[in-house]
Amino acid sequence: MEDFVYTGLATRVIFGTGTLKQLADEAKRLGMSRPLVLSTPHQRSEAERVAGLIGPQAAVFSGAVMHTPVEVTMEAMKVAAEAGADGVIAIGGGSTTGLSKAIALRTDLPQLIVPTTYAGSEMTPILGQTENGSKTTLRDNRVLPETVIYDVSLTSGLPVGLSAVSGLNAIAHAVEALYARDRNPVTDLMAEDGIRALARALPRIGRDGLDVEARSDALYGAWLCGISLGCVGMALHHKLCHTLGGMFDLPHAETHSVILPYVMRYNMQAAPDAAQKVARALRADNAATGLRNLAQEIGAPLSLAQIGMPAEGIGTAAIEATSNPYWNPAPVTEPAIRALLTDAFDGVWPD
């Protein structure tokens, strides 16, 4: 056994079906009496439902959007100040969780997150924010939520298409964790089992979105994938997705789902142990092809062109992604990243 360092994350997790009924007690345990409840505009009714579990003293802000723009965070901060908020409750996916983290970074208010997708970001001390068309990330324990309530019943209405890309987004967290510079045996176990659970669940959800067992497996897998990335550093995959999302406002989960097999292919020779674990979790002979086949099976987008990236942006994105790269097992060069993005733009995959 090689030497390693593992730092556990302190988030309390409540997992099950019908667990939303524990929210009021959990908020009280965290010292919240006047929380600010966050959601996207589309999920405002869910935010109002959550606020109703607390009482009339809870305020609602339903302006969360992708990539956590700083100007939206400032709007939410105003509402929090006016309400005298003593905590933040977020219900939704990565956009809402990101906004909660951005507020916590600036106020140190306690957070209670209720995920309704498989984003997994609720389990990480990582925050990505966008300002002036550029997305930057930071790691700070102040943004790590105090409690996450996973309620499987809240994911049953997640559309099949969104379930697919959200699940692949989660898998991307685990894949990256398996070849991270500071990976360790504990995160390896969590990451591999997270991939396995999602790979088992997502095709079943595609066939029957109301399959409770599959929904439970997917949410469990998303939790493991999120916490595995939360314990280690990010690499090329996340650098590319953050660059593309910030520059072109591409849909977050879809960007991850397209880029994932291409970065796995890029890193396979430099990270053979990680590739072996990914392939084993997918029950595939080849990690990259296995990820590509899973995306195809569940109907996820297979090219950057398909999700709205402009062709003329490839070169600019390659320059941006390599100007200040994250650590990565394979060397990162502008020509190589330009070639990767070109293939991903066209959806080219070897037979």
mmCIF file of C-alpha atoms in Angstrom:
data_model
loop_
_atom_site.group_PDB
_atom_site.id
_atom_site.type_symbol
_atom_site.label_atom_id
_atom_site.label_comp_id
_atom_site.label_asym_id
_atom_site.label_seq_id
_atom_site.Cartn_x
_atom_site.Cartn_y
_atom_site.Cartn_z
ATOM 1 C CA MET A 1 0.000 0.000 0.000
ATOM 2 C CA GLU A 2 1.372 3.411 -0.990
ATOM 3 C CA ASP A 3 1.442 6.300 1.478
ATOM 4 C CA PHE A 4 -1.542 8.626 1.207
ATOM 5 C CA VAL A 5 -3.378 11.489 2.894
ATOM 6 C CA TYR A 6 -7.167 11.492 3.189
ATOM 7 C CA THR A 7 -9.133 14.424 4.592
ATOM 8 C CA GLY A 8 -12.793 13.648 5.229
ATOM 9 C CA LEU A 9 -15.468 16.270 4.573
ATOM 10 C CA ALA A 10 -17.737 17.308 7.429
ATOM 11 C CA THR A 11 -21.104 17.489 5.658
ATOM 12 C CA ARG A 12 -24.002 15.712 7.376
ATOM 13 C CA VAL A 13 -25.989 13.588 4.899
ATOM 14 C CA ILE A 14 -29.616 12.509 5.286
ATOM 15 C CA PHE A 15 -30.505 10.009 2.544
ATOM 16 C CA GLY A 16 -33.769 8.236 1.812
ATOM 17 C CA THR A 17 -37.292 8.594 0.482
ATOM 18 C CA GLY A 18 -39.546 11.207 2.046
ATOM 19 C CA THR A 19 -36.643 12.767 3.938
ATOM 20 C CA LEU A 20 -37.771 16.311 3.078
ATOM 21 C CA LYS A 21 -40.054 16.054 6.111
ATOM 22 C CA GLN A 22 -36.926 16.326 8.260
ATOM 23 C CA LEU A 23 -35.994 19.716 6.800
ATOM 24 C CA ALA A 24 -37.585 21.925 9.462
ATOM 25 C CA ASP A 25 -35.916 20.030 12.295
ATOM 26 C CA GLU A 26 -32.579 20.073 10.483
ATOM 27 C CA ALA A 27 -32.825 23.801 9.847
ATOM 28 C CA LYS A 28 -33.521 24.335 13.545
ATOM 29 C CA ARG A 29 -30.523 22.162 14.444
ATOM 30 C CA LEU A 30 -28.370 24.450 12.293
ATOM 31 C CA GLY A 31 -29.706 27.529 14.078
ATOM 32 C CA MET A 32 -31.860 28.736 11.180
ATOM 33 C CA SER A 33 -35.061 30.573 12.001
ATOM 34 C CA ARG A 34 -35.128 33.045 9.059
ATOM 35 C CA PRO A 35 -33.487 31.188 6.162
ATOM 36 C CA LEU A 36 -33.245 32.414 2.599
ATOM 37 C CA VAL A 37 -34.606 29.658 0.341
ATOM 38 C CA LEU A 38 -33.034 29.526 -3.122
ATOM 39 C CA SER A 39 -34.151 28.049 -6.432
ATOM 40 C CA THR A 40 -34.100 28.671 -10.163
ATOM 41 C CA PRO A 41 -37.084 30.545 -11.659
ATOM 42 C CA HIS A 42 -38.425 27.204 -12.922
ATOM 43 C CA GLN A 43 -38.424 25.715 -9.417
ATOM 44 C CA ARG A 44 -39.912 28.623 -7.497
ATOM 45 C CA SER A 45 -42.904 26.534 -6.418
ATOM 46 C CA GLU A 46 -40.526 24.015 -4.802
ATOM 47 C CA ALA A 47 -38.761 26.869 -2.999
ATOM 48 C CA GLU A 48 -42.084 28.168 -1.702
ATOM 49 C CA ARG A 49 -42.965 24.673 -0.553
ATOM 50 C CA VAL A 50 -39.703 24.483 1.396
ATOM 51 C CA ALA A 51 -40.232 27.949 2.845
ATOM 52 C CA GLY A 52 -43.673 26.804 3.983
ATOM 53 C CA LEU A 53 -42.075 24.026 6.010
ATOM 54 C CA ILE A 54 -40.162 26.688 7.958
ATOM 55 C CA GLY A 55 -42.840 29.353 8.324
ATOM 56 C CA PRO A 56 -43.618 32.922 7.200
ATOM 57 C CA GLN A 57 -40.236 34.181 8.372
ATOM 58 C CA ALA A 58 -38.460 32.345 5.535
ATOM 59 C CA ALA A 59 -37.624 34.422 2.454
ATOM 60 C CA VAL A 60 -37.402 33.149 -1.139
ATOM 61 C CA PHE A 61 -35.045 34.082 -3.978
ATOM 62 C CA SER A 62 -35.708 32.210 -7.220
ATOM 63 C CA GLY A 63 -33.139 33.793 -9.514
ATOM 64 C CA ALA A 64 -30.408 31.123 -9.570
ATOM 65 C CA VAL A 65 -28.912 30.492 -13.027
ATOM 66 C CA MET A 66 -26.101 28.454 -14.582
ATOM 67 C CA HIS A 67 -22.440 29.228 -13.904
ATOM 68 C CA THR A 68 -23.200 31.386 -10.816
ATOM 69 C CA PRO A 69 -22.835 34.905 -12.249
ATOM 70 C CA VAL A 70 -21.521 37.336 -9.638
ATOM 71 C CA GLU A 71 -24.277 39.848 -10.395
ATOM 72 C CA VAL A 72 -26.962 37.280 -9.497
ATOM 73 C CA THR A 73 -25.157 36.513 -6.249
ATOM 74 C CA MET A 74 -25.239 40.230 -5.393
ATOM 75 C CA GLU A 75 -29.003 40.318 -6.019
ATOM 76 C CA ALA A 76 -29.523 37.360 -3.704
ATOM 77 C CA MET A 77 -27.269 38.940 -1.068
ATOM 78 C CA LYS A 78 -29.546 41.990 -1.017
ATOM 79 C CA VAL A 79 -32.595 39.808 -0.387
ATOM 80 C CA ALA A 80 -30.721 37.948 2.359
ATOM 81 C CA ALA A 81 -29.741 41.205 4.062
ATOM 82 C CA GLU A 82 -33.259 42.641 3.850
ATOM 83 C CA ALA A 83 -34.703 39.447 5.342
ATOM 84 C CA GLY A 84 -32.062 39.229 8.072
ATOM 85 C CA ALA A 85 -31.363 35.691 6.885
ATOM 86 C CA ASP A 86 -29.555 33.448 9.347
ATOM 87 C CA GLY A 87 -29.034 30.552 6.940
ATOM 88 C CA VAL A 88 -29.418 29.428 3.334
ATOM 89 C CA ILE A 89 -31.536 26.552 2.036
ATOM 90 C CA ALA A 90 -31.149 25.566 -1.616
ATOM 91 C CA ILE A 91 -33.454 23.227 -3.513
ATOM 92 C CA GLY A 92 -32.564 22.223 -7.062
ATOM 93 C CA GLY A 93 -29.463 21.344 -9.032
ATOM 94 C CA GLY A 94 -25.980 22.720 -9.495
ATOM 95 C CA SER A 95 -27.095 26.271 -10.331
ATOM 96 C CA THR A 96 -28.952 26.681 -7.050
ATOM 97 C CA THR A 97 -26.233 24.964 -5.048
ATOM 98 C CA GLY A 98 -23.649 27.242 -6.649
ATOM 99 C CA LEU A 99 -25.590 30.325 -5.605
ATOM 100 C CA SER A 100 -25.897 29.019 -2.049
ATOM 101 C CA LYS A 101 -22.144 28.449 -1.912
ATOM 102 C CA ALA A 102 -21.442 31.932 -3.298
ATOM 103 C CA ILE A 103 -23.567 33.467 -0.550
ATOM 104 C CA ALA A 104 -21.925 31.308 2.121
ATOM 105 C CA LEU A 105 -18.482 32.380 0.918
ATOM 106 C CA ARG A 106 -19.385 36.011 1.493
ATOM 107 C CA THR A 107 -21.427 35.629 4.698
ATOM 108 C CA ASP A 108 -20.399 32.324 6.301
ATOM 109 C CA LEU A 109 -24.089 31.509 6.788
ATOM 110 C CA PRO A 110 -24.905 27.806 7.327
ATOM 111 C CA GLN A 111 -26.217 25.920 4.302
ATOM 112 C CA LEU A 112 -28.799 23.167 3.920
ATOM 113 C CA ILE A 113 -28.973 21.746 0.402
ATOM 114 C CA VAL A 114 -31.811 19.656 -1.067
ATOM 115 C CA PRO A 115 -30.635 18.301 -4.455
ATOM 116 C CA THR A 116 -33.197 17.443 -7.130
ATOM 117 C CA THR A 117 -30.640 16.440 -9.798
ATOM 118 C CA TYR A 118 -27.470 14.357 -9.854
ATOM 119 C CA ALA A 119 -25.055 17.316 -10.007
ATOM 120 C CA GLY A 120 -23.089 16.230 -6.920
ATOM 121 C CA SER A 121 -21.700 19.728 -6.285
ATOM 122 C CA GLU A 122 -23.459 19.823 -2.933
ATOM 123 C CA MET A 123 -20.747 17.491 -1.602
ATOM 124 C CA THR A 124 -17.745 19.617 -2.551
ATOM 125 C CA PRO A 125 -15.978 22.671 -1.084
ATOM 126 C CA ILE A 126 -15.592 23.929 -4.672
ATOM 127 C CA LEU A 127 -17.280 27.017 -6.101
ATOM 128 C CA GLY A 128 -17.253 28.160 -9.725
ATOM 129 C CA GLN A 129 -18.287 31.751 -10.440
ATOM 130 C CA THR A 130 -18.646 33.718 -13.669
ATOM 131 C CA GLU A 131 -17.795 37.361 -14.176
ATOM 132 C CA ASN A 132 -17.239 39.207 -17.479
ATOM 133 C CA GLY A 133 -17.487 35.980 -19.486
ATOM 134 C CA SER A 134 -14.827 34.161 -17.478
ATOM 135 C CA LYS A 135 -15.482 31.345 -15.035
ATOM 136 C CA THR A 136 -13.077 30.849 -12.149
ATOM 137 C CA THR A 137 -13.090 28.265 -9.403
ATOM 138 C CA LEU A 138 -11.969 28.221 -5.806
ATOM 139 C CA ARG A 139 -11.780 25.694 -3.004
ATOM 140 C CA ASP A 140 -12.797 26.922 0.444
ATOM 141 C CA ASN A 141 -14.357 25.044 3.350
ATOM 142 C CA ARG A 142 -16.698 27.985 3.916
ATOM 143 C CA VAL A 143 -18.670 26.906 0.835
ATOM 144 C CA LEU A 144 -19.077 23.294 1.972
ATOM 145 C CA PRO A 145 -22.723 22.794 3.033
ATOM 146 C CA GLU A 146 -23.387 21.798 6.628
ATOM 147 C CA THR A 147 -26.220 19.407 5.708
ATOM 148 C CA VAL A 148 -27.485 17.755 2.528
ATOM 149 C CA ILE A 149 -30.915 16.136 2.457
ATOM 150 C CA TYR A 150 -31.254 13.590 -0.349
ATOM 151 C CA ASP A 151 -34.911 12.730 -0.950
ATOM 152 C CA VAL A 152 -35.267 10.177 -3.746
ATOM 153 C CA SER A 153 -38.915 11.132 -4.264
ATOM 154 C CA LEU A 154 -37.867 14.636 -5.368
ATOM 155 C CA THR A 155 -35.985 13.198 -8.362
ATOM 156 C CA SER A 156 -38.857 11.128 -9.773
ATOM 157 C CA GLY A 157 -40.059 14.065 -11.873
ATOM 158 C CA LEU A 158 -36.630 14.870 -13.281
ATOM 159 C CA PRO A 159 -37.024 14.560 -17.081
ATOM 160 C CA VAL A 160 -35.256 11.573 -18.590
ATOM 161 C CA GLY A 161 -33.030 13.748 -20.800
ATOM 162 C CA LEU A 162 -31.939 15.917 -17.897
ATOM 163 C CA SER A 163 -31.391 12.808 -15.776
ATOM 164 C CA ALA A 164 -29.006 11.489 -18.436
ATOM 165 C CA VAL A 165 -26.769 14.557 -18.668
ATOM 166 C CA SER A 166 -26.942 15.237 -14.936
ATOM 167 C CA GLY A 167 -25.845 11.665 -14.249
ATOM 168 C CA LEU A 168 -22.951 11.923 -16.698
ATOM 169 C CA ASN A 169 -21.939 15.184 -15.012
ATOM 170 C CA ALA A 170 -21.727 13.259 -11.732
ATOM 171 C CA ILE A 171 -19.745 10.449 -13.356
ATOM 172 C CA ALA A 172 -17.286 13.063 -14.624
ATOM 173 C CA HIS A 173 -16.570 14.051 -11.005
ATOM 174 C CA ALA A 174 -15.665 10.471 -10.149
ATOM 175 C CA VAL A 175 -13.578 9.879 -13.281
ATOM 176 C CA GLU A 176 -11.567 13.004 -12.528
ATOM 177 C CA ALA A 177 -11.133 11.912 -8.898
ATOM 178 C CA LEU A 178 -9.672 8.581 -10.020
ATOM 179 C CA TYR A 179 -6.741 10.228 -11.803
ATOM 180 C CA ALA A 180 -6.345 13.266 -9.508
ATOM 181 C CA ARG A 181 -2.858 14.000 -8.230
ATOM 182 C CA ASP A 182 -4.004 13.660 -4.597
ATOM 183 C CA ARG A 183 -6.262 10.630 -5.073
ATOM 184 C CA ASN A 184 -6.196 7.983 -2.356
ATOM 185 C CA PRO A 185 -7.675 4.519 -1.682
ATOM 186 C CA VAL A 186 -10.768 5.940 0.065
ATOM 187 C CA THR A 187 -11.768 8.270 -2.756
ATOM 188 C CA ASP A 188 -10.961 5.535 -5.301
ATOM 189 C CA LEU A 189 -13.508 3.253 -3.640
ATOM 190 C CA MET A 190 -16.176 5.949 -3.554
ATOM 191 C CA ALA A 191 -15.524 7.077 -7.122
ATOM 192 C CA GLU A 192 -15.628 3.606 -8.632
ATOM 193 C CA ASP A 193 -18.800 2.639 -6.783
ATOM 194 C CA GLY A 194 -20.398 5.956 -7.739
ATOM 195 C CA ILE A 195 -19.709 5.323 -11.430
ATOM 196 C CA ARG A 196 -20.986 1.762 -11.091
ATOM 197 C CA ALA A 197 -24.250 2.886 -9.450
ATOM 198 C CA LEU A 198 -24.962 5.559 -12.052
ATOM 199 C CA ALA A 199 -24.009 3.357 -15.006
ATOM 200 C CA ARG A 200 -26.452 0.774 -13.676
ATOM 201 C CA ALA A 201 -29.225 3.305 -12.999
ATOM 202 C CA LEU A 202 -29.226 5.713 -15.948
ATOM 203 C CA PRO A 203 -30.279 3.251 -18.698
ATOM 204 C CA ARG A 204 -33.089 2.018 -16.439
ATOM 205 C CA ILE A 205 -34.265 5.592 -15.855
ATOM 206 C CA GLY A 206 -34.215 6.076 -19.618
ATOM 207 C CA ARG A 207 -36.641 3.182 -19.946
ATOM 208 C CA ASP A 208 -38.806 4.135 -16.953
ATOM 209 C CA GLY A 209 -38.369 7.495 -15.260
ATOM 210 C CA LEU A 210 -40.519 6.320 -12.341
ATOM 211 C CA ASP A 211 -38.272 3.363 -11.467
ATOM 212 C CA VAL A 212 -37.767 4.132 -7.766
ATOM 213 C CA GLU A 213 -34.881 1.702 -7.314
ATOM 214 C CA ALA A 214 -33.036 3.190 -10.293
ATOM 215 C CA ARG A 215 -33.675 6.712 -9.007
ATOM 216 C CA SER A 216 -32.309 5.717 -5.615
ATOM 217 C CA ASP A 217 -29.191 4.154 -7.166
ATOM 218 C CA ALA A 218 -28.606 7.274 -9.273
ATOM 219 C CA LEU A 219 -28.890 9.634 -6.302
ATOM 220 C CA TYR A 220 -26.616 7.399 -4.237
ATOM 221 C CA GLY A 221 -24.105 7.351 -7.098
ATOM 222 C CA ALA A 222 -24.253 11.131 -7.449
ATOM 223 C CA TRP A 223 -23.508 11.505 -3.738
ATOM 224 C CA LEU A 224 -20.447 9.248 -4.002
ATOM 225 C CA CYS A 225 -19.193 10.951 -7.162
ATOM 226 C CA GLY A 226 -19.572 14.379 -5.595
ATOM 227 C CA ILE A 227 -17.832 13.530 -2.353
ATOM 228 C CA SER A 228 -14.953 11.781 -4.149
ATOM 229 C CA LEU A 229 -14.192 14.921 -6.169
ATOM 230 C CA GLY A 230 -14.688 17.085 -3.099
ATOM 231 C CA CYS A 231 -11.771 15.326 -1.398
ATOM 232 C CA VAL A 232 -9.246 15.766 -4.230
ATOM 233 C CA GLY A 233 -8.178 18.261 -6.887
ATOM 234 C CA MET A 234 -9.635 18.862 -10.342
ATOM 235 C CA ALA A 235 -7.857 18.273 -13.651
ATOM 236 C CA LEU A 236 -8.319 18.773 -17.399
ATOM 237 C CA HIS A 237 -11.958 17.740 -17.663
ATOM 238 C CA HIS A 238 -13.202 20.404 -15.273
ATOM 239 C CA LYS A 239 -10.841 23.020 -16.677
ATOM 240 C CA LEU A 240 -12.307 22.507 -20.157
ATOM 241 C CA CYS A 241 -15.913 22.502 -18.945
ATOM 242 C CA HIS A 242 -15.395 25.655 -16.878
ATOM 243 C CA THR A 243 -13.711 27.360 -19.837
ATOM 244 C CA LEU A 244 -16.442 26.429 -22.305
ATOM 245 C CA GLY A 245 -19.271 27.230 -19.917
ATOM 246 C CA GLY A 246 -17.884 30.615 -18.986
ATOM 247 C CA MET A 247 -16.941 31.663 -22.530
ATOM 248 C CA PHE A 248 -20.002 30.459 -24.434
ATOM 249 C CA ASP A 249 -22.666 30.037 -21.723
ATOM 250 C CA LEU A 250 -23.103 26.394 -22.721
ATOM 251 C CA PRO A 251 -25.455 24.216 -20.648
ATOM 252 C CA HIS A 252 -23.433 22.889 -17.725
ATOM 253 C CA ALA A 253 -24.395 19.212 -17.515
ATOM 254 C CA GLU A 254 -24.495 18.782 -21.284
ATOM 255 C CA THR A 255 -20.973 20.196 -21.597
ATOM 256 C CA HIS A 256 -19.690 17.679 -19.061
ATOM 257 C CA SER A 257 -21.435 14.807 -20.822
ATOM 258 C CA VAL A 258 -19.910 15.693 -24.217
ATOM 259 C CA ILE A 259 -16.374 16.368 -22.969
ATOM 260 C CA LEU A 260 -16.120 13.366 -20.605
ATOM 261 C CA PRO A 261 -15.162 10.538 -23.022
ATOM 262 C CA TYR A 262 -12.730 12.771 -24.933
ATOM 263 C CA VAL A 263 -10.764 13.717 -21.807
ATOM 264 C CA MET A 264 -10.808 10.100 -20.647
ATOM 265 C CA ARG A 265 -9.306 9.097 -24.000
ATOM 266 C CA TYR A 266 -6.729 11.896 -23.673
ATOM 267 C CA ASN A 267 -5.630 10.683 -20.211
ATOM 268 C CA MET A 268 -5.873 6.905 -20.592
ATOM 269 C CA GLN A 269 -2.213 6.148 -21.269
ATOM 270 C CA ALA A 270 -1.024 8.517 -18.536
ATOM 271 C CA ALA A 271 -3.526 7.158 -15.982
ATOM 272 C CA PRO A 272 -3.908 3.414 -16.701
ATOM 273 C CA ASP A 273 -5.063 2.515 -13.176
ATOM 274 C CA ALA A 274 -7.858 5.066 -13.342
ATOM 275 C CA ALA A 275 -8.852 3.858 -16.812
ATOM 276 C CA GLN A 276 -9.003 0.286 -15.538
ATOM 277 C CA LYS A 277 -11.275 1.277 -12.637
ATOM 278 C CA VAL A 278 -13.590 3.260 -14.910
ATOM 279 C CA ALA A 279 -13.825 0.387 -17.398
ATOM 280 C CA ARG A 280 -14.542 -2.072 -14.584
ATOM 281 C CA ALA A 281 -17.317 0.124 -13.169
ATOM 282 C CA LEU A 282 -18.869 0.430 -16.634
ATOM 283 C CA ARG A 283 -18.364 -3.265 -17.438
ATOM 284 C CA ALA A 284 -16.542 -2.154 -20.565
ATOM 285 C CA ASP A 285 -13.282 -3.155 -22.231
ATOM 286 C CA ASN A 286 -12.196 0.448 -22.740
ATOM 287 C CA ALA A 287 -12.923 3.329 -20.334
ATOM 288 C CA ALA A 288 -13.281 6.095 -22.923
ATOM 289 C CA THR A 289 -15.371 4.058 -25.341
ATOM 290 C CA GLY A 290 -17.457 2.773 -22.440
ATOM 291 C CA LEU A 291 -18.284 6.355 -21.427
ATOM 292 C CA ARG A 292 -19.100 7.262 -25.025
ATOM 293 C CA ASN A 293 -21.338 4.200 -25.403
ATOM 294 C CA LEU A 294 -23.158 4.997 -22.154
ATOM 295 C CA ALA A 295 -23.811 8.562 -23.339
ATOM 296 C CA GLN A 296 -25.147 7.240 -26.629
ATOM 297 C CA GLU A 297 -27.314 4.617 -24.929
ATOM 298 C CA ILE A 298 -29.037 7.130 -22.661
ATOM 299 C CA GLY A 299 -29.545 9.744 -25.363
ATOM 300 C CA ALA A 300 -27.097 12.385 -24.157
ATOM 301 C CA PRO A 301 -25.648 14.891 -26.652
ATOM 302 C CA LEU A 302 -22.471 13.684 -28.348
ATOM 303 C CA SER A 303 -20.950 16.884 -29.762
ATOM 304 C CA LEU A 304 -20.273 20.463 -28.719
ATOM 305 C CA ALA A 305 -21.936 21.660 -31.924
ATOM 306 C CA GLN A 306 -25.111 19.938 -30.765
ATOM 307 C CA ILE A 307 -25.237 22.017 -27.565
ATOM 308 C CA GLY A 308 -24.569 25.383 -29.186
ATOM 309 C CA MET A 309 -20.812 25.979 -29.185
ATOM 310 C CA PRO A 310 -19.660 28.155 -32.108
ATOM 311 C CA ALA A 311 -17.038 26.545 -34.347
ATOM 312 C CA GLU A 312 -14.950 29.709 -34.364
ATOM 313 C CA GLY A 313 -14.563 29.438 -30.598
ATOM 314 C CA ILE A 314 -12.423 26.288 -30.646
ATOM 315 C CA GLY A 315 -9.094 28.065 -30.979
ATOM 316 C CA THR A 316 -9.899 30.712 -28.375
ATOM 317 C CA ALA A 317 -11.078 28.055 -25.936
ATOM 318 C CA ALA A 318 -7.894 26.026 -26.430
ATOM 319 C CA ILE A 319 -5.771 29.082 -25.678
ATOM 320 C CA GLU A 320 -7.813 29.964 -22.605
ATOM 321 C CA ALA A 321 -7.816 26.402 -21.239
ATOM 322 C CA THR A 322 -4.043 26.060 -21.571
ATOM 323 C CA SER A 323 -3.051 29.539 -20.399
ATOM 324 C CA ASN A 324 -3.461 28.567 -16.735
ATOM 325 C CA PRO A 325 -4.090 24.803 -16.763
ATOM 326 C CA TYR A 326 -5.038 22.601 -13.837
ATOM 327 C CA TRP A 327 -2.698 19.737 -13.029
ATOM 328 C CA ASN A 328 -3.390 16.756 -15.313
ATOM 329 C CA PRO A 329 -1.833 13.285 -15.643
ATOM 330 C CA ALA A 330 -1.111 13.795 -19.368
ATOM 331 C CA PRO A 331 0.745 16.932 -20.505
ATOM 332 C CA VAL A 332 -1.569 19.756 -21.579
ATOM 333 C CA THR A 333 -0.568 21.616 -24.747
ATOM 334 C CA GLU A 334 -2.522 24.013 -26.907
ATOM 335 C CA PRO A 335 -2.307 21.927 -30.131
ATOM 336 C CA ALA A 336 -3.443 18.790 -28.304
ATOM 337 C CA ILE A 337 -6.364 20.565 -26.629
ATOM 338 C CA ARG A 338 -7.336 22.197 -29.916
ATOM 339 C CA ALA A 339 -7.459 18.721 -31.488
ATOM 340 C CA LEU A 340 -9.502 17.361 -28.560
ATOM 341 C CA LEU A 341 -12.009 20.216 -28.817
ATOM 342 C CA THR A 342 -12.240 19.846 -32.586
ATOM 343 C CA ASP A 343 -13.128 16.173 -32.233
ATOM 344 C CA ALA A 344 -15.609 16.977 -29.463
ATOM 345 C CA PHE A 345 -17.159 19.750 -31.541
ATOM 346 C CA ASP A 346 -17.739 17.405 -34.473
ATOM 347 C CA GLY A 347 -18.602 14.399 -32.318
ATOM 348 C CA VAL A 348 -15.873 12.397 -34.027
ATOM 349 C CA TRP A 349 -15.184 9.029 -32.413
ATOM 350 C CA PRO A 350 -12.983 6.224 -33.771
ATOM 351 C CA ASP A 351 -14.768 3.008 -34.757
#
